[in-house]
Coordinates of C-alpha atoms and ligand atoms in Angstrom, one line a residue:
X74 CA 33.3 36.3 71.5
X75 CA 35.3 38.7 73.4
X76 CA 35.0 39.1 77.2
X77 CA 34.3 42.4 78.9
X78 CA 37.7 42.7 80.0
X79 CA 39.0 42.2 76.5
X80 CA 36.6 45.0 75.2
X81 CA 37.3 47.8 77.8
X82 CA 40.3 50.0 78.5
X83 CA 41.8 50.0 82.2
X84 CA 43.1 53.0 83.8
X85 CA 45.2 52.5 87.0
X86 CA 44.7 54.8 89.7
X87 CA 47.7 55.3 92.4
X88 CA 45.1 56.6 95.1
X89 CA 47.9 58.5 97.2
X90 CA 48.7 60.7 94.3
X91 CA 45.3 61.0 92.3
X92 CA 43.2 63.7 94.2
X93 CA 43.1 64.9 97.6
X94 CA 39.5 65.9 98.9
X95 CA 40.1 66.8 102.5
X96 CA 43.1 68.9 102.4
X97 CA 45.6 66.8 104.0
X98 CA 47.9 66.3 100.9
X99 CA 46.9 62.9 100.5
X100 CA 44.9 61.5 97.7
X101 CA 41.7 59.5 98.9
X102 CA 38.6 58.0 97.7
X103 CA 36.2 60.9 97.7
X104 CA 38.8 62.4 95.6
X105 CA 38.6 59.6 93.0
X106 CA 34.7 60.0 93.0
X107 CA 35.0 63.7 92.3
X108 CA 36.9 62.6 89.1
X109 CA 34.8 59.8 87.9
X110 CA 33.1 62.0 85.4
X111 CA 36.4 62.8 83.8
X112 CA 37.4 59.0 83.5
X113 CA 34.0 58.3 82.0
X114 CA 34.7 61.1 79.6
X115 CA 37.9 59.7 78.5
X116 CA 36.2 56.3 77.9
X117 CA 37.7 54.2 80.6
X118 CA 35.8 51.0 81.4
X119 CA 37.8 49.6 84.3
X120 CA 39.8 51.3 87.1
X121 CA 42.4 49.4 88.8
X122 CA 43.0 50.8 92.2
X123 CA 46.4 50.7 93.8
X124 CA 46.1 49.2 97.3
X125 CA 43.7 51.0 99.5
X126 CA 43.8 48.8 102.5
X127 CA 45.3 50.0 105.9
X128 CA 49.1 50.0 105.7
X129 CA 52.0 51.2 107.6
X130 CA 53.0 52.5 104.2
X131 CA 56.7 51.3 104.3
X132 CA 55.8 50.6 100.7
X133 CA 52.9 52.6 100.2
X134 CA 50.1 50.1 100.6
X135 CA 51.9 47.1 99.3
X136 CA 52.5 46.4 102.8
X137 CA 49.0 45.5 104.2
X138 CA 47.9 45.4 107.7
X139 CA 44.3 44.6 107.3
X140 CA 42.7 42.9 104.0
X141 CA 39.4 43.8 104.9
X142 CA 39.2 47.5 105.6
X143 CA 40.2 50.8 103.9
X144 CA 43.2 53.0 105.0
X145 CA 41.9 55.8 107.2
X146 CA 44.0 58.1 105.0
X147 CA 41.8 57.2 102.0
X148 CA 38.5 57.3 103.8
X149 CA 36.1 54.6 105.0
X150 CA 34.3 51.4 103.8
X151 CA 31.4 53.5 103.1
X152 CA 33.5 55.5 100.7
X153 CA 34.6 52.6 99.2
X154 CA 31.1 51.3 98.5
X155 CA 30.1 54.7 97.5
X156 CA 33.0 54.6 94.8
X157 CA 31.7 51.3 93.5
X158 CA 28.2 52.4 93.2
X159 CA 29.2 56.0 91.6
X160 CA 31.4 53.8 89.3
X161 CA 28.8 51.4 88.4
X162 CA 26.5 54.4 87.3
X163 CA 29.2 55.6 84.8
X164 CA 29.6 51.7 83.7
X165 CA 32.9 51.7 85.1
X166 CA 34.0 48.4 86.9
X167 CA 36.7 48.5 89.7
X168 CA 39.6 46.0 90.1
X169 CA 41.6 45.8 93.5
X170 CA 45.3 45.1 94.0
X171 CA 45.6 41.8 95.6
X172 CA 49.0 41.5 97.5
X173 CA 49.1 37.9 98.9
X174 CA 52.9 37.2 98.6
X175 CA 53.5 39.1 101.8
X176 CA 51.7 41.3 104.4
X177 CA 52.9 44.0 106.3
X178 CA 54.9 43.2 109.7
X179 CA 52.2 45.0 111.6
X180 CA 49.5 42.7 110.3
X181 CA 47.9 41.0 113.3
X182 CA 48.9 37.6 111.7
X183 CA 52.6 38.4 111.7
X184 CA 52.5 39.8 115.2
X185 CA 50.9 36.8 116.7
X186 CA 53.2 34.7 114.5
X187 CA 56.4 35.9 116.3
X188 CA 55.5 33.7 119.3
X189 CA 56.6 30.2 118.4
X190 CA 53.6 28.7 119.9
X191 CA 51.0 30.5 118.2
X192 CA 48.4 29.0 115.6
X193 CA 50.0 32.0 113.4
X194 CA 53.4 30.8 113.5
X195 CA 53.2 28.9 110.3
X196 CA 51.4 31.8 108.3
X197 CA 55.0 32.9 107.6
X198 CA 58.2 31.5 106.8
X199 CA 60.5 31.2 110.1
X200 CA 63.8 29.3 110.1
X201 CA 66.8 29.3 112.3
X202 CA 70.2 30.9 111.3
X203 CA 73.2 28.9 110.2
X204 CA 75.3 29.8 113.1
X205 CA 75.5 33.5 112.9
X206 CA 74.3 33.6 109.4
X207 CA 70.8 33.7 107.8
X208 CA 69.1 30.6 106.8
X209 CA 70.1 31.0 103.0
X210 CA 71.9 33.3 100.7
X211 CA 68.9 34.6 98.7
X212 CA 68.9 38.3 97.7
X213 CA 65.7 40.4 97.7
X214 CA 63.9 42.7 95.2
X215 CA 64.9 46.0 96.8
X216 CA 68.6 45.1 97.4
X217 CA 70.1 43.6 100.4
X218 CA 69.1 40.3 102.1
X219 CA 66.0 38.3 102.6
X220 CA 65.9 37.3 106.1
X221 CA 65.4 39.3 109.3
X222 CA 66.3 38.1 112.8
X223 CA 63.6 38.4 115.2
X224 CA 64.9 38.6 119.0
X225 CA 61.2 37.6 120.3
X226 CA 61.4 34.1 118.8
X227 CA 65.2 33.7 118.2
X228 CA 64.7 32.9 114.4
X229 CA 64.6 34.4 111.2
X230 CA 61.8 35.3 108.8
X231 CA 61.8 35.5 105.0
X232 CA 61.0 38.8 103.2
X233 CA 61.7 38.9 99.5
X234 CA 60.8 42.7 99.6
X235 CA 61.4 45.1 102.4
X236 CA 61.9 43.7 105.8
X237 CA 58.6 45.1 107.0
X238 CA 57.0 43.0 104.3
X239 CA 57.2 39.4 105.6
X240 CA 56.4 36.7 103.0
X241 CA 53.3 34.3 103.6
X242 CA 53.7 30.5 103.9
X243 CA 51.8 29.3 101.0
X244 CA 52.4 25.6 102.1
X245 CA 50.1 26.3 105.0
X246 CA 46.3 25.7 104.0
X247 CA 45.1 28.2 106.4
X248 CA 46.6 31.0 104.4
X249 CA 45.0 29.8 101.2
X250 CA 41.6 29.6 103.4
X251 CA 42.1 33.2 104.6
X252 CA 43.0 34.5 101.3
X253 CA 39.8 33.0 99.8
X254 CA 37.7 34.6 102.3
X255 CA 39.4 37.9 101.5
X256 CA 38.7 37.5 97.9
X257 CA 35.0 36.7 98.3
X258 CA 34.8 39.5 100.8
X259 CA 35.6 42.0 97.9
X260 CA 33.9 40.2 95.1
X261 CA 30.8 40.3 97.4
X262 CA 31.0 44.0 97.5
X263 CA 31.0 44.2 93.8
X264 CA 34.5 44.5 92.8
X265 CA 35.2 43.1 89.3
X266 CA 38.6 41.3 89.8
X267 CA 42.1 41.6 90.9
X268 CA 45.4 42.8 89.8
X269 CA 47.6 40.3 91.4
X270 CA 51.0 41.5 92.8
X271 CA 53.8 39.4 92.3
X272 CA 51.8 36.6 91.8
X273 CA 54.1 34.1 90.1
X274 CA 56.6 33.9 93.4
X275 CA 54.0 32.7 96.1
X276 CA 55.2 29.2 96.3
X277 CA 58.8 28.6 97.4
X278 CA 59.8 24.9 96.5
X279 CA 62.9 25.0 98.6
X280 CA 64.7 27.1 100.8
X281 CA 68.2 25.9 99.7
X282 CA 70.9 28.1 98.9
X283 CA 70.5 29.8 95.2
X284 CA 73.0 29.5 92.4
X285 CA 75.2 32.5 92.7
X286 CA 73.8 35.1 90.6
X287 CA 73.9 39.0 90.0
X288 CA 70.6 39.4 90.6
X289 CA 67.9 37.7 92.8
X290 CA 70.1 34.9 94.0
X291 CA 67.6 32.0 94.9
X292 CA 64.7 33.0 92.5
X293 CA 65.3 29.5 90.9
X294 CA 63.3 28.1 94.1
X295 CA 60.3 30.3 93.9
X296 CA 59.7 31.7 90.3
X297 CA 56.7 30.4 88.6
X298 CA 56.9 26.9 90.6
X299 CA 54.3 24.2 90.1
X300 CA 53.1 25.0 93.5
X301 CA 52.2 28.6 92.4
X302 CA 50.2 26.9 89.5
X303 CA 48.3 24.9 91.9
X304 CA 47.5 27.6 94.0
X305 CA 46.2 29.8 91.1
X306 CA 43.9 27.0 89.6
X307 CA 42.5 26.5 93.2
X308 CA 41.6 30.2 93.7
X309 CA 40.2 30.2 90.0
X310 CA 38.0 27.0 90.9
X311 CA 36.9 27.8 94.4
X312 CA 36.5 31.6 94.2
X313 CA 37.1 33.5 90.9
X314 CA 34.9 31.3 88.8
X315 CA 31.9 31.8 90.9
X316 CA 31.9 35.6 90.0
X317 CA 32.0 37.5 86.7
X318 CA 35.4 38.8 87.2
X319 CA 39.0 38.5 85.8
X320 CA 42.6 38.6 87.1
X321 CA 45.7 40.3 85.7
X322 CA 49.0 38.8 87.1
X323 CA 52.0 40.9 87.7
X324 CA 54.5 38.0 86.8
X325 CA 58.0 38.9 87.3
X326 CA 60.9 37.4 85.3
X327 CA 58.5 35.5 83.0
X328 CA 59.4 34.2 79.4
X329 CA 56.9 33.7 76.7
X330 CA 56.8 29.9 77.7
X331 CA 56.5 30.4 81.6
X332 CA 54.0 33.2 81.0
X333 CA 51.9 30.9 78.6
X334 CA 51.8 28.4 81.4
X335 CA 50.3 31.1 83.6
X336 CA 47.9 32.6 81.3
X337 CA 47.0 29.9 78.8
X338 CA 43.0 29.9 79.1
X339 CA 42.8 26.1 79.2
X340 CA 44.8 26.1 82.2
X341 CA 42.4 28.2 84.0
X342 CA 45.0 30.2 86.2
X343 CA 45.3 34.0 85.1
X344 CA 43.3 35.8 82.6
X345 CA 46.1 37.9 81.4
X346 CA 49.6 39.1 82.9
X347 CA 52.1 41.9 83.0
X348 CA 55.4 40.8 81.4
X349 CA 58.3 43.0 81.9
X350 CA 60.6 42.2 78.7
X351 CA 59.7 45.3 76.8
X352 CA 60.2 47.4 79.9
X353 CA 63.6 46.1 80.3
X354 CA 64.9 46.8 76.8
X355 CA 66.5 50.1 77.9
X356 CA 68.5 48.7 80.7
X357 CA 71.5 46.3 81.3
X358 CA 70.8 43.5 83.7
X359 CA 69.0 45.5 86.2
X360 CA 66.7 48.5 85.8
X361 CA 69.2 50.9 87.6
X362 CA 71.6 50.7 84.7
X363 CA 69.8 52.2 81.8
X364 CA 71.0 52.2 78.4
X365 CA 69.9 54.3 75.5
X366 CA 66.4 53.6 74.5
X367 CA 66.3 51.7 71.2
X368 CA 62.8 51.7 69.3
X369 CA 63.6 48.5 67.3
X370 CA 64.6 46.5 70.4
X371 CA 61.4 47.8 72.1
X372 CA 59.2 46.7 69.1
X373 CA 61.0 43.5 68.7
X374 CA 60.0 42.7 72.4
X375 CA 56.7 43.7 71.9
X376 CA 56.1 41.7 68.6
X377 CA 57.4 38.6 70.2
X378 CA 54.9 38.8 73.3
X379 CA 52.2 39.9 70.9
X380 CA 52.1 36.5 69.2
X381 CA 53.3 34.6 72.1
X382 CA 50.4 34.8 74.1
X383 CA 46.7 34.6 73.1
X384 CA 46.1 37.8 75.2
X385 CA 48.2 40.3 76.6
X386 CA 47.9 43.0 79.5
X387 CA 49.7 45.8 77.6
X388 CA 51.2 48.8 79.5
X389 CA 54.1 51.3 79.2
X390 CA 53.6 52.9 82.6
X391 CA 52.6 52.1 86.1
X392 CA 53.4 53.2 89.7
X393 CA 56.6 51.2 89.5
X394 CA 58.0 52.5 86.2
X395 CA 59.5 56.0 85.3
X396 CA 57.0 57.9 82.8
X397 CA 56.9 56.6 79.3
X398 CA 57.2 59.8 77.4
X399 CA 60.4 60.6 79.4
X400 CA 61.5 57.2 78.5
X401 CA 60.5 56.0 75.1
X402 CA 59.6 59.4 73.9
X403 CA 61.6 62.6 72.8
X404 CA 61.5 65.9 75.0
X405 CA 61.8 67.9 72.0
X406 CA 58.8 66.3 70.6
X407 CA 56.9 65.8 73.9
X408 CA 53.3 65.9 72.4
X409 CA 53.9 64.2 69.3
X410 CA 55.9 61.3 70.8
X411 CA 53.4 60.9 73.8
X412 CA 50.8 60.7 71.0
X413 CA 52.6 58.0 69.4
X414 CA 52.8 56.1 72.4
X415 CA 48.9 56.4 72.8
X416 CA 48.4 55.2 69.4
X417 CA 50.7 52.2 69.6
X418 CA 49.3 51.3 73.2
X419 CA 45.7 51.3 71.8
X420 CA 46.4 49.5 68.7
X421 CA 48.0 46.4 70.2
X422 CA 46.4 43.2 70.8
X423 CA 45.1 42.8 74.4
X424 CA 43.7 44.9 77.2
X425 CA 45.3 48.3 77.3
X426 CA 46.5 49.7 80.6
X427 CA 46.8 53.6 81.0
X428 CA 48.4 54.7 84.1
X429 CA 47.2 58.0 85.8
X430 CA 48.7 61.2 84.0
X431 CA 49.9 59.1 81.1
X432 CA 46.9 60.8 79.3
X433 CA 48.1 64.1 79.4
X434 CA 51.8 63.2 78.8
X435 CA 53.1 63.8 82.5
X436 CA 57.0 63.5 82.7
X437 CA 59.5 62.2 85.1
X438 CA 59.7 64.0 88.6
X439 CA 62.2 66.8 88.3
X440 CA 63.4 66.3 92.0
X441 CA 66.7 67.9 92.9
X442 CA 67.6 66.1 95.9
X443 CA 67.3 62.6 97.6
X444 CA 65.3 64.3 100.3
X445 CA 62.5 64.6 97.9
X446 CA 62.0 61.0 97.4
X447 CA 59.7 58.8 99.6
X448 CA 60.2 55.5 97.9
X449 CA 61.7 52.7 100.2
X450 CA 63.3 51.1 97.2
X451 CA 65.1 54.3 95.9
X452 CA 66.4 55.0 99.3
X453 CA 67.7 51.2 99.7
X454 CA 69.3 51.2 96.5
X455 CA 70.9 54.6 96.8
X456 CA 72.5 53.5 100.3
X457 CA 73.7 50.2 98.9
X458 CA 75.3 51.8 95.7
X459 CA 76.9 54.3 98.2
X460 CA 78.3 51.2 100.3
X461 CA 79.5 49.6 97.0
X462 CA 81.6 53.0 96.4
X463 CA 79.7 54.1 93.4
X464 CA 80.5 57.7 92.8
X465 CA 77.8 60.1 93.8
X466 CA 77.1 61.5 90.3
X467 CA 76.6 57.8 89.1
X468 CA 74.2 57.1 92.3
X469 CA 72.3 60.3 91.4
X470 CA 71.9 59.5 87.5
X471 CA 70.7 56.0 88.6
X472 CA 68.0 57.3 90.8
X473 CA 66.9 59.9 88.6
X474 CA 66.4 58.0 85.8
X475 CA 64.5 54.9 87.5
X476 CA 63.1 55.8 90.8
X477 CA 59.7 54.7 91.2
X478 CA 58.9 58.3 92.5
X479 CA 59.0 59.4 88.9
X480 CA 55.4 58.2 88.3
X481 CA 54.0 58.8 91.8
X482 CA 53.9 62.6 91.8
X483 CA 50.5 64.1 92.3
X484 CA 48.3 64.1 89.4
X485 CA 48.3 67.4 87.5
X486 CA 44.6 68.6 87.3
X487 CA 45.1 72.4 86.6
X488 CA 47.6 75.3 86.9
X489 CA 46.5 76.5 90.2
X490 CA 48.2 75.7 93.6
X491 CA 49.4 72.0 94.0
X492 CA 48.2 71.5 90.4
X493 CA 44.7 71.3 91.7
X494 CA 45.7 67.9 93.5
X495 CA 45.4 69.4 97.0
X496 CA 44.9 72.7 98.9
X497 CA 48.1 72.0 100.9
X498 CA 51.7 70.8 100.2
X499 CA 51.2 67.1 99.0
X500 CA 53.1 64.0 100.5
X501 CA 55.3 63.8 97.4
X502 CA 56.4 67.0 95.2
X503 CA 54.4 68.3 92.2
X504 CA 56.3 68.3 89.0
X505 CA 57.1 71.9 88.2
X506 CA 55.8 71.6 84.8
X507 CA 52.1 71.4 86.1
X508 CA 51.5 74.8 84.7
X509 CA 52.1 73.8 81.1
X510 CA 51.3 69.8 81.7
X511 CA 47.6 69.5 83.2
X512 CA 44.2 68.1 82.5
X513 CA 42.3 71.6 82.3
X514 CA 44.5 72.8 79.5
X515 CA 44.0 69.8 77.7
X516 CA 40.4 69.1 78.0
X517 CA 38.8 71.3 75.4
X518 CA 41.7 71.2 73.1
X519 CA 41.0 68.8 70.2
X520 CA 44.8 68.5 69.5
X521 CA 46.0 67.5 73.2
X522 CA 47.3 64.5 74.1
X523 CA 44.4 63.7 76.4
X524 CA 42.1 64.4 73.3
X525 CA 44.3 61.6 71.4
X526 CA 43.7 59.1 74.2
X527 CA 39.9 59.8 74.0
X528 CA 39.9 59.5 70.4
X529 CA 41.9 56.4 70.3
X530 CA 39.9 54.7 73.0
X531 CA 36.7 55.5 70.9
X532 CA 38.2 54.2 67.8
X533 CA 39.4 51.1 69.4
X534 CA 35.6 50.8 71.1
X535 CA 34.5 50.7 67.6
X536 CA 36.7 48.7 65.9
X537 CA 36.5 44.7 66.3
X538 CA 39.8 44.5 64.2
X539 CA 41.6 46.6 67.1
X540 CA 39.9 44.4 69.5
X541 CA 39.8 41.0 68.3
X542 CA 42.2 41.1 65.1
X543 CA 45.3 39.3 64.8
X544 CA 48.7 40.9 65.1
X545 CA 51.5 40.6 62.3
X546 CA 54.6 42.4 62.7
X547 CA 55.5 43.9 59.3
X548 CA 58.8 45.9 59.8
X549 CA 61.0 46.5 62.6
X550 CA 64.0 48.5 61.7
X551 CA 65.6 50.8 64.0
X552 CA 63.3 53.5 64.5
X553 CA 60.3 52.5 62.3
X554 CA 57.9 49.8 63.6
X555 CA 55.0 48.5 61.4
X556 CA 52.4 46.0 62.2
X557 CA 49.1 44.7 60.9
X558 CA 45.8 43.9 62.7
X559 CA 43.3 41.9 60.7
X560 CA 40.0 40.4 61.4
X561 CA 36.9 39.3 59.4
X562 CA 38.4 40.7 56.0
X563 CA 39.4 44.0 57.5
X564 CA 43.1 44.8 57.7
X565 CA 44.5 47.8 59.3
X566 CA 48.6 48.8 59.3
X567 CA 49.9 50.7 62.1
X568 CA 53.2 52.6 61.3
X569 CA 55.2 54.3 63.9
X570 CA 58.2 56.6 63.2
X571 CA 60.2 56.7 66.5
X572 CA 62.6 59.5 65.1
X573 CA 63.0 63.3 65.1
X574 CA 63.4 62.7 61.4
X575 CA 61.0 62.5 58.2
X576 CA 60.9 58.8 56.9
X577 CA 59.6 57.7 53.6
X578 CA 57.6 54.6 53.7
X579 CA 55.0 54.2 50.9
X580 CA 52.2 52.0 51.4
X581 CA 50.1 51.4 48.3
X582 CA 46.4 51.1 48.1
X583 CA 45.9 52.0 51.9
X584 CA 43.8 55.1 53.3
X585 CA 44.7 57.1 56.2
X586 CA 42.4 56.4 59.2
X587 CA 44.1 58.4 61.9
X588 CA 47.5 60.0 62.7
X589 CA 49.0 62.2 65.3
X590 CA 49.4 65.0 62.9
X591 CA 46.7 67.0 61.1
X592 CA 46.6 65.5 57.7
X593 CA 44.0 64.4 55.3
X594 CA 45.8 61.4 53.7
X595 CA 48.9 59.6 53.8
X596 CA 51.6 60.4 51.3
X597 CA 54.1 57.6 52.0
X598 CA 56.3 60.2 54.2
X599 CA 56.1 60.0 57.9
X600 CA 56.6 63.2 59.9
X601 CA 58.9 63.3 63.2
X602 CA 57.4 60.9 65.7
X603 CA 54.3 60.5 63.5
X604 CA 52.1 57.5 64.1
X605 CA 49.4 56.4 61.4
X606 CA 46.6 53.8 61.2
X607 CA 46.1 52.8 57.6
X608 CA 43.1 51.1 56.3
X609 CA 44.3 48.3 53.7
X610 CA 41.1 46.6 53.4
Ligands
LIG1850 O1 60.1 48.0 90.6 C1 60.1 47.0 89.9 C2 59.9 47.0 88.7 O2 60.8 47.7 88.1 C3 60.2 45.9 90.7 O3 61.4 45.2 91.5 C4 58.8 45.5 91.7 O4 59.4 45.5 93.0 C5 58.2 44.2 91.3 O5 57.8 44.5 89.9 C6 57.1 43.9 92.1 O6 56.0 45.2 92.3 C7 55.2 44.9 93.0 O7 55.2 44.4 94.3 C8 56.2 45.3 95.0 C9 55.7 46.7 95.3 O8 56.6 47.3 96.0 C10 55.4 47.2 93.9 O9 54.9 48.5 94.0 C11 54.4 46.3 93.2 O10 54.0 46.7 91.9 C12 56.0 44.4 96.5 O11 54.6 44.4 96.9
LIG1851 CA1 43.1 63.3 101.5

């Protein structure tokens, strides 16, 4: 028997960029409420809200200063309750982002923690320096160091992300108690679970120097440690198991083995997780060094993970990643390749996650200068690359292809001013292609990318084979990827042509169920970027 979170499709909303309702250029909760009918029409069953809590916005919501309130830019608690109620009317569940590895440095816990004698001191990780040097040699996720010296208490605090995001001390039972209470607070309000931010790095086993490494020196001391497994089991047992809810963990640097330890149902830790390997197949070592997209490499990674875990959280986009059609698709075949990615995402085994705008084929941000970017990570990395002497053209190329702002531009609703997102200039630029790529123009067009998403969500909802079936890779060859989903005597073959050329691939005894081209049957030849679903039995 499948659980409801295995049958439904998740839609991720980045609230700041979804819909502004009060003309301040910032998306908000009333804006989301006003678009719920469209999400219901699409077939969405769960919304994951990126953080809506009060935040100084150093990392746009991923630096939280109050876990039990709503960012006034987004609205009030009453708006949040209205959103939950309105979503429920449409049979849509809401999942919150839970960011508990770190808080904002403006959180009252941290402010008090700066006093050595405060009972909050141990909520964070404070250490004296080694002479003039920080306590250890670890390097951070946003580039640069992980320790910040605090004049007030004469010690350093640990921050694996920006210096305004101090890491919580998960060895302190009071931190655990606080987080349990926060989770109960939201579950009591009716949220249906949590997307757990960087959840496999909570527990730091030691603060010793890390092995010298090109990336994330020190990570062997905090990646997926036994202490983290214990924390996850405790949260599950004491909080989550008392509610009809689920968790999806954002788990960094996991392998199939370490991922299984986090998401094996028997172990009662996470219900599913986001792995990164497929998103790293177009890079060398770090995401800033992109290499040419190779469909075979992508497909091989997906296949490996499909069979490594009993259940996957499938995604090609989120608020941290460039747009999938710009990355894995083909600009010349924008529409066909976006539809191919849609068919792939919705036919894999696992819960599909669609990021806002993906359903209309939104593309990377066409920014022309660094001033147009808001993301702290892009700015840090650009500055570090400059310090390292990277030529300007290279720095620019890195940021262009990889900046997280590529996916954070305002949602393109229509061809009107500011793409219908706002009545004033938004907090981040609108992609200039909004007159061509927007929801309104695709809504009534049966051949639009959005219509393909709608059709595929409905197809999946009606197919036990797609929802519950097994996955078997059949062919992974350069730009051809074929796999089979089977269940209770039915078997579906999915064939994807990731190339601008026709490809011949006869498939005896199969009937066409669906294609991103208009055709009645399958003649053994795939058109450029064609994706077909064939019914084999
Ligand atoms: O951007 C990344 C992936 O390409 C990572 O380095 C990212 O920082 C990492 O996946 C963690 O992401 C999460 O936590 C961060 C926050 O900035 C991201 O938006 C969030 O998704 C810190 O809270
Ligand atoms: Ca607003």
